[in-house]
PDB file of C-alpha atoms in Angstrom:
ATOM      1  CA  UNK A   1      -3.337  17.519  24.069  1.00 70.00           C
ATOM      2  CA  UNK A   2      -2.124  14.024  23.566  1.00 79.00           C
ATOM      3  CA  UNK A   3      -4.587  12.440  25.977  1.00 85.00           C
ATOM      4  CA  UNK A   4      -7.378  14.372  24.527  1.00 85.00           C
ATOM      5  CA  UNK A   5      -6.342  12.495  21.019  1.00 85.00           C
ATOM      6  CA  UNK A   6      -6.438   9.397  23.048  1.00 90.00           C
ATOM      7  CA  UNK A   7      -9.901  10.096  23.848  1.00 91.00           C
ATOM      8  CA  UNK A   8     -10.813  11.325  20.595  1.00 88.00           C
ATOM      9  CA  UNK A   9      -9.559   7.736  18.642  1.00 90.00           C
ATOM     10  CA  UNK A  10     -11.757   5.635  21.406  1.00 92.00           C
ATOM     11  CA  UNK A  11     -14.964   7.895  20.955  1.00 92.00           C
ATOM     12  CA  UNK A  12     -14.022   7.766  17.445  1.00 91.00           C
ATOM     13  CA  UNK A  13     -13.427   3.724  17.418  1.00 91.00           C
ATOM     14  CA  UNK A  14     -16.956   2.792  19.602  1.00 91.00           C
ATOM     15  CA  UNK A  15     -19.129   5.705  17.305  1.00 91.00           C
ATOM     16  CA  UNK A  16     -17.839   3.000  14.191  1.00 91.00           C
ATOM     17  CA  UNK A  17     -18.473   0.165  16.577  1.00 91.00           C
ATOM     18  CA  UNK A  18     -22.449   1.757  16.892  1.00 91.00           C
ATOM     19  CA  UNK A  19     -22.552   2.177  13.097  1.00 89.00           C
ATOM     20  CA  UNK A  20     -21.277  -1.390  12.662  1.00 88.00           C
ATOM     21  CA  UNK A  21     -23.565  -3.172  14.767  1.00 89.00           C
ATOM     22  CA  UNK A  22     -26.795  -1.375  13.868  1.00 88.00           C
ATOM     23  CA  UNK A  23     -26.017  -2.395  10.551  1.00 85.00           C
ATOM     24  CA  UNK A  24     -25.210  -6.202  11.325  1.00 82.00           C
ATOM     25  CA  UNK A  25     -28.192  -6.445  13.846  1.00 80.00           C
ATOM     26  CA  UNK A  26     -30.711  -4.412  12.631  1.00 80.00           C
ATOM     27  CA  UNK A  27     -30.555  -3.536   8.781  1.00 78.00           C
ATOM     28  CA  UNK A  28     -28.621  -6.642   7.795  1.00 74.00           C
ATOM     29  CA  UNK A  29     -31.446  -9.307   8.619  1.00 74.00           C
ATOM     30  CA  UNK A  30     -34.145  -7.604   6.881  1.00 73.00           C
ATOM     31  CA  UNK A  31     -32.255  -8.785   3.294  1.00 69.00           C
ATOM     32  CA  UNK A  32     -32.930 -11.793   1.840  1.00 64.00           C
ATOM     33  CA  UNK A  33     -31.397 -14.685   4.029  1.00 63.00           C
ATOM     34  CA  UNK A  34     -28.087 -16.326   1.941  1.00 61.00           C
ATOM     35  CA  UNK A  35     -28.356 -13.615  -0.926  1.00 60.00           C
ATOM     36  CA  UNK A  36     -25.237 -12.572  -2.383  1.00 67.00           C
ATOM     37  CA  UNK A  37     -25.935  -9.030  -2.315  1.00 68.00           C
ATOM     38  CA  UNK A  38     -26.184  -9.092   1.706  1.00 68.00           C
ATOM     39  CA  UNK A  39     -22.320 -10.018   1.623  1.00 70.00           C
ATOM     40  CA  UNK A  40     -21.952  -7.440  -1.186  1.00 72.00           C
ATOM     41  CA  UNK A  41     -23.782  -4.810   0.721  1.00 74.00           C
ATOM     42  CA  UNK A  42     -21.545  -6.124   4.444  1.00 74.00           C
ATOM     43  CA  UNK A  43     -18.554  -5.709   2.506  1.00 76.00           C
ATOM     44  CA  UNK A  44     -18.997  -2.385   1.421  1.00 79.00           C
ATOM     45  CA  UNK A  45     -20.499  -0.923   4.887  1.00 81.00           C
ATOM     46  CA  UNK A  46     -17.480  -2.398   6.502  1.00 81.00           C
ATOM     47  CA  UNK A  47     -15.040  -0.321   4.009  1.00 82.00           C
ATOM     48  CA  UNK A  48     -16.890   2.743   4.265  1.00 83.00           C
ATOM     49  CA  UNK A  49     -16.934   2.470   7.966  1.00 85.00           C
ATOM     50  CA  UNK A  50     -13.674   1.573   8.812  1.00 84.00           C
ATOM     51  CA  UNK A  51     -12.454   3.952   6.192  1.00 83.00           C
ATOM     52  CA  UNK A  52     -12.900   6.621   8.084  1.00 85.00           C
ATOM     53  CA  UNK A  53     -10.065   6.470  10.251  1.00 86.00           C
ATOM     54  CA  UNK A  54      -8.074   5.543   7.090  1.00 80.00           C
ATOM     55  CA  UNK A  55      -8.368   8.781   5.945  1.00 80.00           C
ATOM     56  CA  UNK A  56      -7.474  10.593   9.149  1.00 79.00           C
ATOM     57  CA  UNK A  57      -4.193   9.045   7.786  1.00 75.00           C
ATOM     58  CA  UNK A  58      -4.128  11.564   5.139  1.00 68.00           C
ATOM     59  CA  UNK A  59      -4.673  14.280   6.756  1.00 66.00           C
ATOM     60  CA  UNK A  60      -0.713  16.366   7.292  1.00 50.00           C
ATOM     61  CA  UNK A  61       1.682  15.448  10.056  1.00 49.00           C
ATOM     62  CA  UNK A  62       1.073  18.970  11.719  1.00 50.00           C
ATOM     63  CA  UNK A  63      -2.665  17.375  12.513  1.00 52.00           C
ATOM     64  CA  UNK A  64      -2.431  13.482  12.404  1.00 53.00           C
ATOM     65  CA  UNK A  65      -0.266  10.989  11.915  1.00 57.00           C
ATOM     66  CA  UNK A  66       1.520  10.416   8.589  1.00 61.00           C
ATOM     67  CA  UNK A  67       1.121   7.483   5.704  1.00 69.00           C
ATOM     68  CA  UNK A  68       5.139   7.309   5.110  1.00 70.00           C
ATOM     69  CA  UNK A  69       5.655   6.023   8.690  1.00 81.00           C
ATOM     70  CA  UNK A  70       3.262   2.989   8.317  1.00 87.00           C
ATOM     71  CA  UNK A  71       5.586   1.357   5.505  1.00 88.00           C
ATOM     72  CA  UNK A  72       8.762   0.467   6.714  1.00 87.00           C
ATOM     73  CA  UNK A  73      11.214   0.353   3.268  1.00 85.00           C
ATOM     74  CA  UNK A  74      12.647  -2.686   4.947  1.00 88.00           C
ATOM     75  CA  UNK A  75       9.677  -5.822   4.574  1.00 92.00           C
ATOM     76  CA  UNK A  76      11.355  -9.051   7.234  1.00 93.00           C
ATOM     77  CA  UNK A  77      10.586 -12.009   4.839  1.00 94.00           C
ATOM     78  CA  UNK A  78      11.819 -14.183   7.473  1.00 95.00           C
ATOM     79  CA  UNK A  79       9.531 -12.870  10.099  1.00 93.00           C
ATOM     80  CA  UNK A  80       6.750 -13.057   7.563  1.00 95.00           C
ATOM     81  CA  UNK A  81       7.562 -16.420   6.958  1.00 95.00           C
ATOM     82  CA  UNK A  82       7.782 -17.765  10.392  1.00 95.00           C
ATOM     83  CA  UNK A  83       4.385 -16.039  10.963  1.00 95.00           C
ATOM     84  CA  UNK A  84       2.446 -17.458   8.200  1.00 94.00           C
ATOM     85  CA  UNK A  85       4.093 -21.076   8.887  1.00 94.00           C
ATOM     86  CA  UNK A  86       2.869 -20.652  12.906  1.00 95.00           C
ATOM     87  CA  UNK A  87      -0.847 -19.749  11.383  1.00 94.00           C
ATOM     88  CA  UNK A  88      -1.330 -22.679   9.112  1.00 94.00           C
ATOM     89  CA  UNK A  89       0.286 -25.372  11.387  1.00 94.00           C
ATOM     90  CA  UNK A  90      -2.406 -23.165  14.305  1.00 94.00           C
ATOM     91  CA  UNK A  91      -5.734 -23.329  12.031  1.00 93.00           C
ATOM     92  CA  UNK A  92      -4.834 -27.081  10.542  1.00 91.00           C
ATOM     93  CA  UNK A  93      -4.454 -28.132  13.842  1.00 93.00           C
ATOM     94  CA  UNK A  94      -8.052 -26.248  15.090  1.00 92.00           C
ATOM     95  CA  UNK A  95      -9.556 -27.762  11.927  1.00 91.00           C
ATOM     96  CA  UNK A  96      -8.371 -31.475  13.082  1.00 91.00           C
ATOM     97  CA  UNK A  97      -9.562 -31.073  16.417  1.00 91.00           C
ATOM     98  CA  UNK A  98     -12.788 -30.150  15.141  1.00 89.00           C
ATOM     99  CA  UNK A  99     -13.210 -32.740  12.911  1.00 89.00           C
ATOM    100  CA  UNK A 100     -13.067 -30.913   9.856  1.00 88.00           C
ATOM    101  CA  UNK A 101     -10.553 -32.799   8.270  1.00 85.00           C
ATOM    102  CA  UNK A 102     -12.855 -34.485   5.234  1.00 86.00           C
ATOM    103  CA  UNK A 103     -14.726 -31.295   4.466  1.00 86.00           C
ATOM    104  CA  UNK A 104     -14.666 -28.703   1.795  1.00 83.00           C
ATOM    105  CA  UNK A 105     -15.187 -25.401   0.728  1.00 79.00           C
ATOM    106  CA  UNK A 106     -17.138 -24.080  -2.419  1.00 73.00           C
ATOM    107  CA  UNK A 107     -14.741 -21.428  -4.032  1.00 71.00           C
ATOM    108  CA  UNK A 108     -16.001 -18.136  -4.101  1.00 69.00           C
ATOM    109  CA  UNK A 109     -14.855 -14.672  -4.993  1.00 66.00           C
ATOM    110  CA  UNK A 110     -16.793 -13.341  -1.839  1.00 67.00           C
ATOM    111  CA  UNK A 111     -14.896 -14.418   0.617  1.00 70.00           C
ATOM    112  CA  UNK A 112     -11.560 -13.508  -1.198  1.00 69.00           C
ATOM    113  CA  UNK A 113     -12.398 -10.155  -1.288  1.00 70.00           C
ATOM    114  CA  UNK A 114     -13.886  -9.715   2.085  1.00 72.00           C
ATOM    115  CA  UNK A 115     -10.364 -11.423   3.763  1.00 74.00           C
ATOM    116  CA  UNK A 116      -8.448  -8.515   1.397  1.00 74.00           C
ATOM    117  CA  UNK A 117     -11.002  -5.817   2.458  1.00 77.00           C
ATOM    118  CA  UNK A 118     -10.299  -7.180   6.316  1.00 83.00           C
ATOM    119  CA  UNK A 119      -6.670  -7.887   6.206  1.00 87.00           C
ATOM    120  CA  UNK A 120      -5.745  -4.216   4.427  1.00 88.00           C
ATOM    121  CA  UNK A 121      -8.147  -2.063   6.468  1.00 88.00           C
ATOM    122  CA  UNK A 122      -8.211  -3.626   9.798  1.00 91.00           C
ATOM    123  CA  UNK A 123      -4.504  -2.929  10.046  1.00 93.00           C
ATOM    124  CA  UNK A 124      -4.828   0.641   8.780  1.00 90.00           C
ATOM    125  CA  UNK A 125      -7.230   1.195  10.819  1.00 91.00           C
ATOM    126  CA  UNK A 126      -6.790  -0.519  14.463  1.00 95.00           C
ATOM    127  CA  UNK A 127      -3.028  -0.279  13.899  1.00 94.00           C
ATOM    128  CA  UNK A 128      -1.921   2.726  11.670  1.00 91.00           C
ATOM    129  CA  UNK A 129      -4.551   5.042  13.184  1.00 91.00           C
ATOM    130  CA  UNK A 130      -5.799   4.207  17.144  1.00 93.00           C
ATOM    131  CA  UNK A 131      -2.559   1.994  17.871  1.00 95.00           C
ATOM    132  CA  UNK A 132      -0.563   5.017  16.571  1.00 90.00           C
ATOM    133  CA  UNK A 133      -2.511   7.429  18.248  1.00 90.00           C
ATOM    134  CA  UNK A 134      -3.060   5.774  21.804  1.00 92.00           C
ATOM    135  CA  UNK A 135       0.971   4.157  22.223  1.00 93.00           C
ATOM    136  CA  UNK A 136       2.558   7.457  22.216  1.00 91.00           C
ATOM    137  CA  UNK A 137       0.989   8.335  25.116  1.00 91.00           C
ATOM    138  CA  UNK A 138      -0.005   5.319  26.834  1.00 93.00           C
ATOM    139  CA  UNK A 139       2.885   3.237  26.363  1.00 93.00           C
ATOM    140  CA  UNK A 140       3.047  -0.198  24.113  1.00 96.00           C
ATOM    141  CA  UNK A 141       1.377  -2.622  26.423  1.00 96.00           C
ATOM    142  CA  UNK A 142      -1.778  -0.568  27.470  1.00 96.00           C
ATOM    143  CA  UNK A 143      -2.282   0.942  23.706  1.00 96.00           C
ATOM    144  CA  UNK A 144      -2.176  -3.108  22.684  1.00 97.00           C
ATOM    145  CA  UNK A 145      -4.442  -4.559  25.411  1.00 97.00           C
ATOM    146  CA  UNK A 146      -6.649  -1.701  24.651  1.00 96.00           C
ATOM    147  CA  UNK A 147      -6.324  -1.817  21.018  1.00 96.00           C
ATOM    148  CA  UNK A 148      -7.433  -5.557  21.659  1.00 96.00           C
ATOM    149  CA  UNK A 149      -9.960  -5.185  23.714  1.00 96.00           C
ATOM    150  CA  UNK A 150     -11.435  -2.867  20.386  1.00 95.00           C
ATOM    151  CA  UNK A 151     -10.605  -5.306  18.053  1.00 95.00           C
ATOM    152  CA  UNK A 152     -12.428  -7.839  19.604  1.00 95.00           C
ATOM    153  CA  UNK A 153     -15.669  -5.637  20.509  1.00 93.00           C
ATOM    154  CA  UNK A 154     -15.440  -4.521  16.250  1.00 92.00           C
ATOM    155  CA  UNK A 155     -15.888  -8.711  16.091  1.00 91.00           C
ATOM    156  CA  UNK A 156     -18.988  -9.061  17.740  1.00 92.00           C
ATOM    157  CA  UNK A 157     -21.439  -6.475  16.681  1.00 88.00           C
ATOM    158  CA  UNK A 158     -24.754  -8.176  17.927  1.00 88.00           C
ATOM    159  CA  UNK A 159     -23.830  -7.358  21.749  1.00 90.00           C
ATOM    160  CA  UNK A 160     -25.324  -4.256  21.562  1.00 87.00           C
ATOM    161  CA  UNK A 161     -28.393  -5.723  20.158  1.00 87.00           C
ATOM    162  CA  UNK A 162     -29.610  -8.549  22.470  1.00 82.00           C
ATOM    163  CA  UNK A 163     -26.574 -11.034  21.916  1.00 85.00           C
ATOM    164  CA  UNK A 164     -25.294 -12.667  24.600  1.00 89.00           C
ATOM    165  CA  UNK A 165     -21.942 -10.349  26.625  1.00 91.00           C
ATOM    166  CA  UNK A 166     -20.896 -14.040  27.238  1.00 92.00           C
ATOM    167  CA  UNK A 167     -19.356 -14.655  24.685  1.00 91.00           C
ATOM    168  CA  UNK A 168     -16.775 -12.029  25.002  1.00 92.00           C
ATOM    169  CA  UNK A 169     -15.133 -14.987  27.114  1.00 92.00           C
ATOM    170  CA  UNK A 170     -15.539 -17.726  24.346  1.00 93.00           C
ATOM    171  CA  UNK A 171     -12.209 -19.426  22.890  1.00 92.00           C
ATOM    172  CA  UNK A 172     -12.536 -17.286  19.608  1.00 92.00           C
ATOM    173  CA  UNK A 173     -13.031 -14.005  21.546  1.00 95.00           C
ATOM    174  CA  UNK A 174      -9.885 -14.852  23.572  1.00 96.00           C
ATOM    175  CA  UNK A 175      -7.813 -15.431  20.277  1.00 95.00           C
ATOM    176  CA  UNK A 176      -9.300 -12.211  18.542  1.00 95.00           C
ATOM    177  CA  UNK A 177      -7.594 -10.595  21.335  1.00 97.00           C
ATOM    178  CA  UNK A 178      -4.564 -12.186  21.740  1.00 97.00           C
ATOM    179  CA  UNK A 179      -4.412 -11.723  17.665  1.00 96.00           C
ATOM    180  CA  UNK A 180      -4.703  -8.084  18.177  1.00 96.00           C
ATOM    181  CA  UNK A 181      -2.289  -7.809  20.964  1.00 97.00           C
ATOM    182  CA  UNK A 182       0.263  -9.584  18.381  1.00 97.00           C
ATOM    183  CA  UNK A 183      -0.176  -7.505  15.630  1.00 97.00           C
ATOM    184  CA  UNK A 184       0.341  -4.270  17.628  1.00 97.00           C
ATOM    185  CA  UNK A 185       3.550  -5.850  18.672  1.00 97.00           C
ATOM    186  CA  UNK A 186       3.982  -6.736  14.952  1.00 96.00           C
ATOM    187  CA  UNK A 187       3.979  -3.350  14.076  1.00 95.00           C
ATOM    188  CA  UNK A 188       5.623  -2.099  16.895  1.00 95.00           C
ATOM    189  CA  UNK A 189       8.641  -4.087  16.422  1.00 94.00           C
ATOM    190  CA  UNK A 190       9.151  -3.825  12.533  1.00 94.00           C
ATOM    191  CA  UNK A 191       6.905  -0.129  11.928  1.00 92.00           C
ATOM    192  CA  UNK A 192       5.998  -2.156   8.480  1.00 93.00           C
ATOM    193  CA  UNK A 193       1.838  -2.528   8.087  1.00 93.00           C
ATOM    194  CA  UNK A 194       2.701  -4.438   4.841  1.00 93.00           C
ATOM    195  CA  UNK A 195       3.632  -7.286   6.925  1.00 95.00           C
ATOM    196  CA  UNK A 196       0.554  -6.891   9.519  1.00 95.00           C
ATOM    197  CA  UNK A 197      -1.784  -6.932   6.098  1.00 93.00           C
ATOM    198  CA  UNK A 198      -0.019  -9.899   4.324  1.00 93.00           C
ATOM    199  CA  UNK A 199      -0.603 -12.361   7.788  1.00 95.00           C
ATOM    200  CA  UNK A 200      -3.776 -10.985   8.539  1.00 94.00           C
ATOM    201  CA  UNK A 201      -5.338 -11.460   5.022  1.00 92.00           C
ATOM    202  CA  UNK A 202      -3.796 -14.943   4.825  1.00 92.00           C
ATOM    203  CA  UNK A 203      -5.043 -16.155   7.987  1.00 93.00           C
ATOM    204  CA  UNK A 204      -8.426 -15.234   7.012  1.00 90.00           C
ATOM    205  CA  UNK A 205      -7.982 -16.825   3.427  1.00 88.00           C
ATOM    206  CA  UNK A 206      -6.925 -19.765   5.696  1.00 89.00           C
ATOM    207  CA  UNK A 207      -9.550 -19.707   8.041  1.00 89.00           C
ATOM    208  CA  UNK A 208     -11.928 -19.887   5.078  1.00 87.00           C
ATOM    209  CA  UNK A 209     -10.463 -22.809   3.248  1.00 86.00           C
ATOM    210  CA  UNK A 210     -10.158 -24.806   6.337  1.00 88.00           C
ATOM    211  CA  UNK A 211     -13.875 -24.278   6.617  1.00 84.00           C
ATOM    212  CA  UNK A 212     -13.213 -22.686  10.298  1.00 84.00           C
ATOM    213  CA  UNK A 213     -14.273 -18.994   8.904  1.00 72.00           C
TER     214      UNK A 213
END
């Protein structure tokens, strides 16, 4: 029974994964190039899409996994902290290395909401629902190299499409992984999502402001 959930949160992950990348690489470039509502209309696939395993959340314990247990009354300030101090010395240091140190960034709402939108349902998502599902019965490290290996397919929706399977071995695939492998051990370690969702949405607000988004 537990292996046949297993099975059920991968088919379930790569049928999103299909959805995702049809609409980034085949109903996505038909809008109008730089338009504001293509990054509206991104935006809101992504949350309906990756809602779906969201809501498996909220489905009874008897069936799936429970809400409660995501949210660990204790938060580790400390931990959080450390993380988010690690993240910005990481991406200022990317962003010298690249040059980047003169330019700028044009403030936008967008990109605000779409790091929120990432940071909050990523995590319940890859780690509330398949991390949760897939650990119990594979064990920490395989759930997390798998759960990894998704997050970092979710990333690059255009393979599917004609895009190049290369760069699944590019610098930025490598660190999508690692990031994922972290965050399951995040969670793992302190059962809190709160503090997976805080680092993940800052590192994208980062990521963005250091023009390396």
């Amino acid at each position: 029974m537990k292996l046949k959930r297993v099975a059920t949160s991968l088919a379930l992950c790569l049928a999103l994964y299909l959805l995702w990348s049809i609409w980034n690489a085949v109903l996505l470039p038909r809008l109008t190039p730089g338009d504001g509502a293509a990054l509206l209309d991104t935006l809101l696939v992504k949350t309906v899409i990756w809602a779906v395993p969201c809501l498996l959340l909220l489905r009874g314990r008897g069936r799936a996994l429970a809400v409660s247990p995501l949210f660990s009354p204790f938060f580790p300030w400390l931990a959080c902290l450390v993380l988010l101090c690690a993240s910005t010395a990481f991406l200022h240091t990317v962003r010298l290395l690249n040059g980047l140190a003169d330019t700028h960034v044009l403030l936008s709402p967008m990109p605000s909401a779409a790091a929120l939108g990432a940071g909050v349902l990523e995590e319940l998502a890859f780690r509330g629902y398949f991390f949760n599902v897939q650990s119990p019965t594979l064990g920490f490290w395989p759930a997390a190299v798998l759960n990894g290996a998704m997050f970092t397919l979710y990333h690059y929706p255009g393979l599917l499409f004609g895009q190049s399977w290369a760069q699944l071995c590019s610098p930025r695939a490598l660190l999508i992984f690692l990031m994922g492998v972290v965050f399951c051990w995040m969670f793992q370690k302190w059962r809190n999502l709160a503090l997976n969702m805080t680092v993940h949405t800052i590192w994208d607000v980062l990521s963005y402001l250091f023009c390396l988004s």
